[in-house]
Each structure stands twice: as C-alpha cells, then as structure tokens.
Short mmCIF file of C-alpha atoms and ligand atoms in Angstrom, two decimals:
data_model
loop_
_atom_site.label_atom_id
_atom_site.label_comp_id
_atom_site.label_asym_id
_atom_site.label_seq_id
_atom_site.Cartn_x
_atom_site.Cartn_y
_atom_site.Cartn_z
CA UNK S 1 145.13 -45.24 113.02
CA UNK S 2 145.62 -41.62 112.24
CA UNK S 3 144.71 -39.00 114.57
CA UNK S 4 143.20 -36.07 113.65
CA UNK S 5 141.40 -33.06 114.42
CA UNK S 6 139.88 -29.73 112.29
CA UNK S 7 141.04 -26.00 114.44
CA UNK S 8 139.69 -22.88 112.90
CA UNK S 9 138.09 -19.63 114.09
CA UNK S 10 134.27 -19.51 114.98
CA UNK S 11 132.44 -19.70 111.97
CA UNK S 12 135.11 -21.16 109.62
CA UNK S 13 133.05 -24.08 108.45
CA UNK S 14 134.87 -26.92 111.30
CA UNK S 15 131.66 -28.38 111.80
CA UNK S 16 130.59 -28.35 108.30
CA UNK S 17 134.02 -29.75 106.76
CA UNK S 18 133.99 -32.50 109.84
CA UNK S 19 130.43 -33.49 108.67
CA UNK S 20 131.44 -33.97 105.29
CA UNK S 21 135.08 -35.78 106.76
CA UNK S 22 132.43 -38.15 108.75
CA UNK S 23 130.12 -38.57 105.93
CA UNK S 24 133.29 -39.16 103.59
CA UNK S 25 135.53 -41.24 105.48
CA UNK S 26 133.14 -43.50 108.05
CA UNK S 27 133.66 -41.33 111.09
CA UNK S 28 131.85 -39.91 113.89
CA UNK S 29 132.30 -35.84 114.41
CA UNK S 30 132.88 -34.37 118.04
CA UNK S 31 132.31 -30.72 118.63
CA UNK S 32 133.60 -29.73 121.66
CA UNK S 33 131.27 -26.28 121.20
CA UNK S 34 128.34 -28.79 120.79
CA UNK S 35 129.35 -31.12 123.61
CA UNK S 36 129.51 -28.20 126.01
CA UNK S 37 126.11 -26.82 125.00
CA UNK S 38 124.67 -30.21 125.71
CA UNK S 39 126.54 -30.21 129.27
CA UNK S 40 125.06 -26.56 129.69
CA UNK S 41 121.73 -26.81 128.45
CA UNK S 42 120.15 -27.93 131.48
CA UNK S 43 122.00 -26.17 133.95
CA UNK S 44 121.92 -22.94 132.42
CA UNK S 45 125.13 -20.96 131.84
CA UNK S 46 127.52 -20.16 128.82
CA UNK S 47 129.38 -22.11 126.94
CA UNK S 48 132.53 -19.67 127.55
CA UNK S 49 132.70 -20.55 131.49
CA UNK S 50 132.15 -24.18 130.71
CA UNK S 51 134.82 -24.18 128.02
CA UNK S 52 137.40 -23.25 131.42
CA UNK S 53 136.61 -26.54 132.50
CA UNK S 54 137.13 -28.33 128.88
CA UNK S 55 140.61 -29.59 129.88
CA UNK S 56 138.98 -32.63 130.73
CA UNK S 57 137.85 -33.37 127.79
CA UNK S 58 140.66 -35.38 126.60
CA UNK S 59 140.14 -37.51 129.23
CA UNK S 60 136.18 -37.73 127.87
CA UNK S 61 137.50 -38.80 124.45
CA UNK S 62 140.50 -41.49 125.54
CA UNK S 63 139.85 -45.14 124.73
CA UNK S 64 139.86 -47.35 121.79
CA UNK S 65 136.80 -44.54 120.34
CA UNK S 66 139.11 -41.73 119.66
CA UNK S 67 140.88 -43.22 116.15
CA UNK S 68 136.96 -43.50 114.71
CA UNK S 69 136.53 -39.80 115.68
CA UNK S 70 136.99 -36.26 114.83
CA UNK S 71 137.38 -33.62 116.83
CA UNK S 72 136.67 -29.87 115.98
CA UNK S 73 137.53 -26.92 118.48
CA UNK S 74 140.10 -28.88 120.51
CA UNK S 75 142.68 -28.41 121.70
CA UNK S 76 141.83 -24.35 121.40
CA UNK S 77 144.57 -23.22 123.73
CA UNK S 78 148.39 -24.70 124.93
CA UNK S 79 147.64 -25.83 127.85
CA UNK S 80 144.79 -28.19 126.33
CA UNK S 81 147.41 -29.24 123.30
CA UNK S 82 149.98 -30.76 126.00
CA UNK S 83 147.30 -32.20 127.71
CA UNK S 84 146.71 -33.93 124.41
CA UNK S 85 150.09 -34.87 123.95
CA UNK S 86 149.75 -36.91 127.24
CA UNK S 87 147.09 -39.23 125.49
CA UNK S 88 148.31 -38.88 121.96
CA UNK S 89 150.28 -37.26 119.41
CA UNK S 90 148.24 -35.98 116.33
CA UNK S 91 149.14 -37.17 112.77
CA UNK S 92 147.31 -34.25 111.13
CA UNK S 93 145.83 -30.79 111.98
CA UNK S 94 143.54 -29.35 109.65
CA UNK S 95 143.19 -25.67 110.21
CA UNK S 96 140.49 -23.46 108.42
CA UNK S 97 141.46 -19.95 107.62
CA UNK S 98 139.02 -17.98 106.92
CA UNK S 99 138.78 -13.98 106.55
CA UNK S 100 137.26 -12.26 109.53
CA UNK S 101 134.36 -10.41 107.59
CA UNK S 102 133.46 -13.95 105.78
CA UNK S 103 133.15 -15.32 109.19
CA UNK S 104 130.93 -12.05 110.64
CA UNK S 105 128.26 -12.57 107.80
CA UNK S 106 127.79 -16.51 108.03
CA UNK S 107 127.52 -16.56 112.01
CA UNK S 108 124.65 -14.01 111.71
CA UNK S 109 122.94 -15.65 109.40
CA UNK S 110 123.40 -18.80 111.04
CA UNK S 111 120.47 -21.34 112.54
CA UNK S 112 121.20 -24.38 114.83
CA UNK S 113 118.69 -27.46 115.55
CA UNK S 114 120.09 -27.12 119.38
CA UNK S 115 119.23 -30.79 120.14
CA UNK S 116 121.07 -32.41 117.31
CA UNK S 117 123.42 -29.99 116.54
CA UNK S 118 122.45 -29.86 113.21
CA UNK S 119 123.81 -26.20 111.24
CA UNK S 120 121.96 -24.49 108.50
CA UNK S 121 122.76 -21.13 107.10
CA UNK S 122 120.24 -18.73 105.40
CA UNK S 123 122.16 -18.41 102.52
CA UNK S 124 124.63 -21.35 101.87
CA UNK S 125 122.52 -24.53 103.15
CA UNK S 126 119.28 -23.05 104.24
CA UNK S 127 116.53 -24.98 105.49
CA UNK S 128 113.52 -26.86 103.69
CA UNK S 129 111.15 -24.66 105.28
CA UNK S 130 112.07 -21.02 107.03
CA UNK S 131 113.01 -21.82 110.90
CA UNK S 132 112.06 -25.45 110.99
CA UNK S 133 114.53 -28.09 111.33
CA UNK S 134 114.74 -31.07 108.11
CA UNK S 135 114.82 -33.80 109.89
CA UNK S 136 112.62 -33.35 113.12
CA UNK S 137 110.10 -30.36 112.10
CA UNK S 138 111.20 -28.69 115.60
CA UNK S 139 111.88 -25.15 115.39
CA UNK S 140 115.98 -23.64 115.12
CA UNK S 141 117.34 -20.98 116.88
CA UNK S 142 120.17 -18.35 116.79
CA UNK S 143 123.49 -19.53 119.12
CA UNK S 144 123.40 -16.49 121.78
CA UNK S 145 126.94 -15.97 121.05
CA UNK S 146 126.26 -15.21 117.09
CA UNK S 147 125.36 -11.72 118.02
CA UNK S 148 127.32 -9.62 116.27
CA UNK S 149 128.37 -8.02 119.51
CA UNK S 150 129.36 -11.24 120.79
CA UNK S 151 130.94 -12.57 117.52
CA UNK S 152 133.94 -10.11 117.64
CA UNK S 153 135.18 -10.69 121.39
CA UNK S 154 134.94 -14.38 120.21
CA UNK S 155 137.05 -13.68 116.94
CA UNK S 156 139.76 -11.74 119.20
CA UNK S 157 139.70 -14.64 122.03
CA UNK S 158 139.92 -17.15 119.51
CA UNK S 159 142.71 -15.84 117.66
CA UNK S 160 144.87 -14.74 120.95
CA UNK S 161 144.42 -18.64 122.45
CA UNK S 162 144.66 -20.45 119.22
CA UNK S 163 148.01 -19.04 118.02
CA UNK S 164 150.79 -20.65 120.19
CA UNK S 165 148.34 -23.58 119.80
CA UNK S 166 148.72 -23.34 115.37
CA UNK S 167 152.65 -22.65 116.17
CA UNK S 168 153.36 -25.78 117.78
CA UNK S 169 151.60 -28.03 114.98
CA UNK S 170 153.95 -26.11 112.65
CA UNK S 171 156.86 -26.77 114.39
CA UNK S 172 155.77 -30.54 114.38
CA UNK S 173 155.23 -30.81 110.40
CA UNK S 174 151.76 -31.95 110.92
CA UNK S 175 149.78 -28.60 110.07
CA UNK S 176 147.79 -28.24 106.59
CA UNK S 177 146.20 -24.84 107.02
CA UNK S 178 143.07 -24.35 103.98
CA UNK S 179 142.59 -20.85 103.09
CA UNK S 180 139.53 -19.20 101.72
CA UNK S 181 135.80 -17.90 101.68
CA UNK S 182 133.64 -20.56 100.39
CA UNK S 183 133.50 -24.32 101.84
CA UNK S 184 133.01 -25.79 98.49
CA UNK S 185 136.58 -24.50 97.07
CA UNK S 186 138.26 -25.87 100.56
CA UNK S 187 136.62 -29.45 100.56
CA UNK S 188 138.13 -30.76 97.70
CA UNK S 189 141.56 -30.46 98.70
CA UNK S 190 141.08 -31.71 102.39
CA UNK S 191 139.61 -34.53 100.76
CA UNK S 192 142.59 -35.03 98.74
CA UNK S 193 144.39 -34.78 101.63
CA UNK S 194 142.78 -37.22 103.90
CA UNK S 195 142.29 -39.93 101.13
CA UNK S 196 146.10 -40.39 101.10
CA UNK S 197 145.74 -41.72 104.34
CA UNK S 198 142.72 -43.63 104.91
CA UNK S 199 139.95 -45.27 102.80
CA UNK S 200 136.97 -43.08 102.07
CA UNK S 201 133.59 -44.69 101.86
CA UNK S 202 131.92 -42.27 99.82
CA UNK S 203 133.40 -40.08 97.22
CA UNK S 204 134.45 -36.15 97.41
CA UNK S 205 131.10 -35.31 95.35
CA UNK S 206 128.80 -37.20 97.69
CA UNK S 207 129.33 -34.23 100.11
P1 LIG X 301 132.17 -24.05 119.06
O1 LIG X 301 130.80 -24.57 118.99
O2 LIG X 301 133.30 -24.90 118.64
P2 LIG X 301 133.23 -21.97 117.44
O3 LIG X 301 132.94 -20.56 117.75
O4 LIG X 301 134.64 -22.41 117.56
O5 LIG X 301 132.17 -22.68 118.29
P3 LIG X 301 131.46 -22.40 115.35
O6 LIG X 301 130.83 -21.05 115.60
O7 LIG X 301 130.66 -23.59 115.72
O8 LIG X 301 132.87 -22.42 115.99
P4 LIG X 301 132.30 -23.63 112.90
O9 LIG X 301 131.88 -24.95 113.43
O10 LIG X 301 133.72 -23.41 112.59
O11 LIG X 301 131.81 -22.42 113.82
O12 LIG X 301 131.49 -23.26 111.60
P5 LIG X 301 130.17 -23.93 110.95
O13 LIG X 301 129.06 -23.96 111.92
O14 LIG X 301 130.52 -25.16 110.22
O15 LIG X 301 129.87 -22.80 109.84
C1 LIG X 301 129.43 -21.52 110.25
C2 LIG X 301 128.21 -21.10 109.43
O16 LIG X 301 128.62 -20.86 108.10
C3 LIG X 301 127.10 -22.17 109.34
O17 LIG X 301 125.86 -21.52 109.31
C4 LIG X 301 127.40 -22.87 108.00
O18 LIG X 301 126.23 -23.44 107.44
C5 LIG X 301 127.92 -21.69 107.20
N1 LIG X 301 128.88 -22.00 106.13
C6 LIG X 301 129.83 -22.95 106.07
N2 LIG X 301 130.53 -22.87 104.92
C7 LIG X 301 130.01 -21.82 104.24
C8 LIG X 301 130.29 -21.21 102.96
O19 LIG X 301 131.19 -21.64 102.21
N3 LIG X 301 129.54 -20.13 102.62
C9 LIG X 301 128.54 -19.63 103.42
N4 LIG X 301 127.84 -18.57 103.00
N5 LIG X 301 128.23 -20.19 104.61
C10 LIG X 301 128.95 -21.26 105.01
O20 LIG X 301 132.46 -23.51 120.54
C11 LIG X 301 131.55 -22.63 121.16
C12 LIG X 301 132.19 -22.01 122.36
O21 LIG X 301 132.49 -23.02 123.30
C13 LIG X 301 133.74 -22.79 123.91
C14 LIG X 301 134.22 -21.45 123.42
O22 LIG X 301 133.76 -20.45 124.28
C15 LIG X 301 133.53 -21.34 122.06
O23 LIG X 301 133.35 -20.00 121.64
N6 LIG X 301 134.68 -23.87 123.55
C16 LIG X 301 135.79 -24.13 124.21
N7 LIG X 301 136.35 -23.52 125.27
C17 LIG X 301 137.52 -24.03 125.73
N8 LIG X 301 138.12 -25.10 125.18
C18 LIG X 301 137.58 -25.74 124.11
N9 LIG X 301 138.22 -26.78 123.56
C19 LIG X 301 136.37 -25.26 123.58
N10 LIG X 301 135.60 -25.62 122.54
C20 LIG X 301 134.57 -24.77 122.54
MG1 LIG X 302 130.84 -25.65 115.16
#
C-alpha cells in the first residue's frame, strides 16, 4: 500500500502530473477542486465556500478505495492534514513548486470540459479543434476563478493555508517538493520517484 497525494499551488500542473501518475501506475485521480465543482454545479455557488465544508472529505475517501487512489488539493490546510492523520498516515507527498508568473499565464489560458474534468491549455495541450472538447465534441469553458483578478487572491490563500500544511510533511521525512516551469522537465523525476515504490503499468514516455 503506499499512500499518497500531489499538493501544489493553483495551476501547478497537480491534475496534469496525477493524470499521468494514474495513467502510469494503474490508479484512479481524485481532485478535490473537481469533486467540489461536481457537488456545486447544480446548486449553484463557489467552489471557495464549499471547500469550508471539505473536511469531510476524508471521510468521502476512507475504505479499502483510498490505496488505488490519488488525491490532488488535499489536505490544503492543518486542520484537514490531522484530520488525515486520523484515517491514515501518508508515505509520500509530492509537492509542485511552481513560480507565481508561470502559474498566472497557464490558468488564463486554461479550458476545462466541466463534466469530465478533462484540462486543456491553449498553448501546452490544446485542443483538437478551438473550444470543443476531444472526446465528447461538447463545448469547454473558462473556470470562473481563472480570472486573473481571481487568480491572485487564490495564489495568496493558497500559499498562507498550505504552508504549516508543507512544514509538517517536512518534519515527517515524507516531502519530495519538484521545482520548475514546464511539466515535461518535472515528470520524469516523479516518475523515478514513484517507480521505486510500486509497479508502473506503462512506461515514463507513454505520458
Ligand atoms: P482545485 O480544482 O484543486 P487549484 O486552484 O488548487 O484548484 P488547479 O487550478 O486545478 O488547482 P492544477 O490542477 O494544479 O491547478 O493544475 P493543472 O490544471 O494540471 O494545470 C494548470 C494549467 O496549466 C492547465 O491548463 C494545464 O494544461 C497547463 N499546464 C500544465 N503543465 C504545463 C506546462 O508545463 N506548460 C504549460 N504552458 N502549461 C501547462 O480547487 C479549486 C478550488 O476549490 C477549493 C479551493 O477554493 C480551490 O481554489 N478547494 C478546497 N478548499 C478547501 N479544502 C480543499 N481540500 C480544497 N480543494 C479545493
Ligand atoms: Mg486541478
């Protein structure tokens, strides 16, 4: 079993590196962003007063599923790290660090298939055709927090919640922070990383 999960700021590629973990290593990926847009997207609302409520989502995740899984965005503040510890105690935290102007220019030029999830960005993974999604030919749309006047309060939050958070990982040993600007340069060595622990079914370049 080894328990895992991928913490970075908004923008720093967590959902694309835990696609390619999934793809790589036979897991399933669980956004917390994504699961709370899917708990909002009837009701209406933001995904910032839903997150207050995100302390049950260990509770969501406990159960023999968790090992096959993994997480990105949680835990994003102390309080929701000890919570954690009451289920489980992480083996590895992968933590993307990524400089703040890098992480201004992908969000805006970011798209989203909101049902799936799916992420494409104009300029590193854009779609086949402008504004339609690959897979189901539905149309994408622009996150309502990737305004660029929304983007830096998120930055500052982020980075204000998430330190204590990256502290206490430290202090445990089990932090491997990844630094830089481009995805491709980072994958290999989380790759590395991961494949001295368990068994990937597909190799680094299949991603
Ligand atoms: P989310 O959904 O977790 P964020 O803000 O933490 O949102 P976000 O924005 O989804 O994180 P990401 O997943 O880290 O970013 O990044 P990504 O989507 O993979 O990559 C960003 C863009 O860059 C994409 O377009 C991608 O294609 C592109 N890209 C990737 N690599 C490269 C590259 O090398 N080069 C280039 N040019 N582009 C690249 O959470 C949303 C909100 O929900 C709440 C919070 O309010 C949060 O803001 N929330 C919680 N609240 C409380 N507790 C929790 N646990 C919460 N979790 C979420
Ligand atoms: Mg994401």
């Amino acid at each position: 079993l080894l328990r895992a999960v991928v913490l970075g700021p908004p923008g720093s590629g967590k959902g694309t590196v835990c696609e390619r973990i999934a793809r790589s290593f036979g897991l399933q990926h669980l956004s917390s962003g994504q699961f709370l847009r899917e708990s909002l997207r009837d009701g209406g609302g933001d995904t910032g007063a839903a997150g207050r409520a995100a302390s049950h989502l260990p509770a969501t995740h406990r159960g023999p599923a968790l090992p096959r899984r993994v997480p990105t965005g949680f835990p994003r503040t102390l309080g929701q790290a000890e919570a954690l510890d009451k289920i489980c105690e992480l083996d590895l935290v992968i933590n993307l660090n990524i400089p703040f102007e890098t992480l201004k220019d992908r969000l805006s030029a970011r798209w989203i298939h909101p049902a799936s999830g799916r992420v494409y960005n104009m300029e590193f993974n854009p779609p086949h055709v402008h504004g339609i999604d690959d897979l189901t030919g539905e149309p994408l749309v622009q996150r309502e927090d990737d305004r660029p006047e929304a983007v830096a309060a998120r930055l500052r939050k982020y980075k204000d919640a998430a330190k204590p958070v990256i502290e206490l990982y430290k202090s445990r040993g089990v932090l491997h922070s990844f630094s830089g600007t481009e995805t491709n340069k980072i994958w290999p060595y989380v790759y590395a990383l991961l494949s001295n622990k368990i068994p990937p079914v597909h190799s680094e370049e299949e991603n």
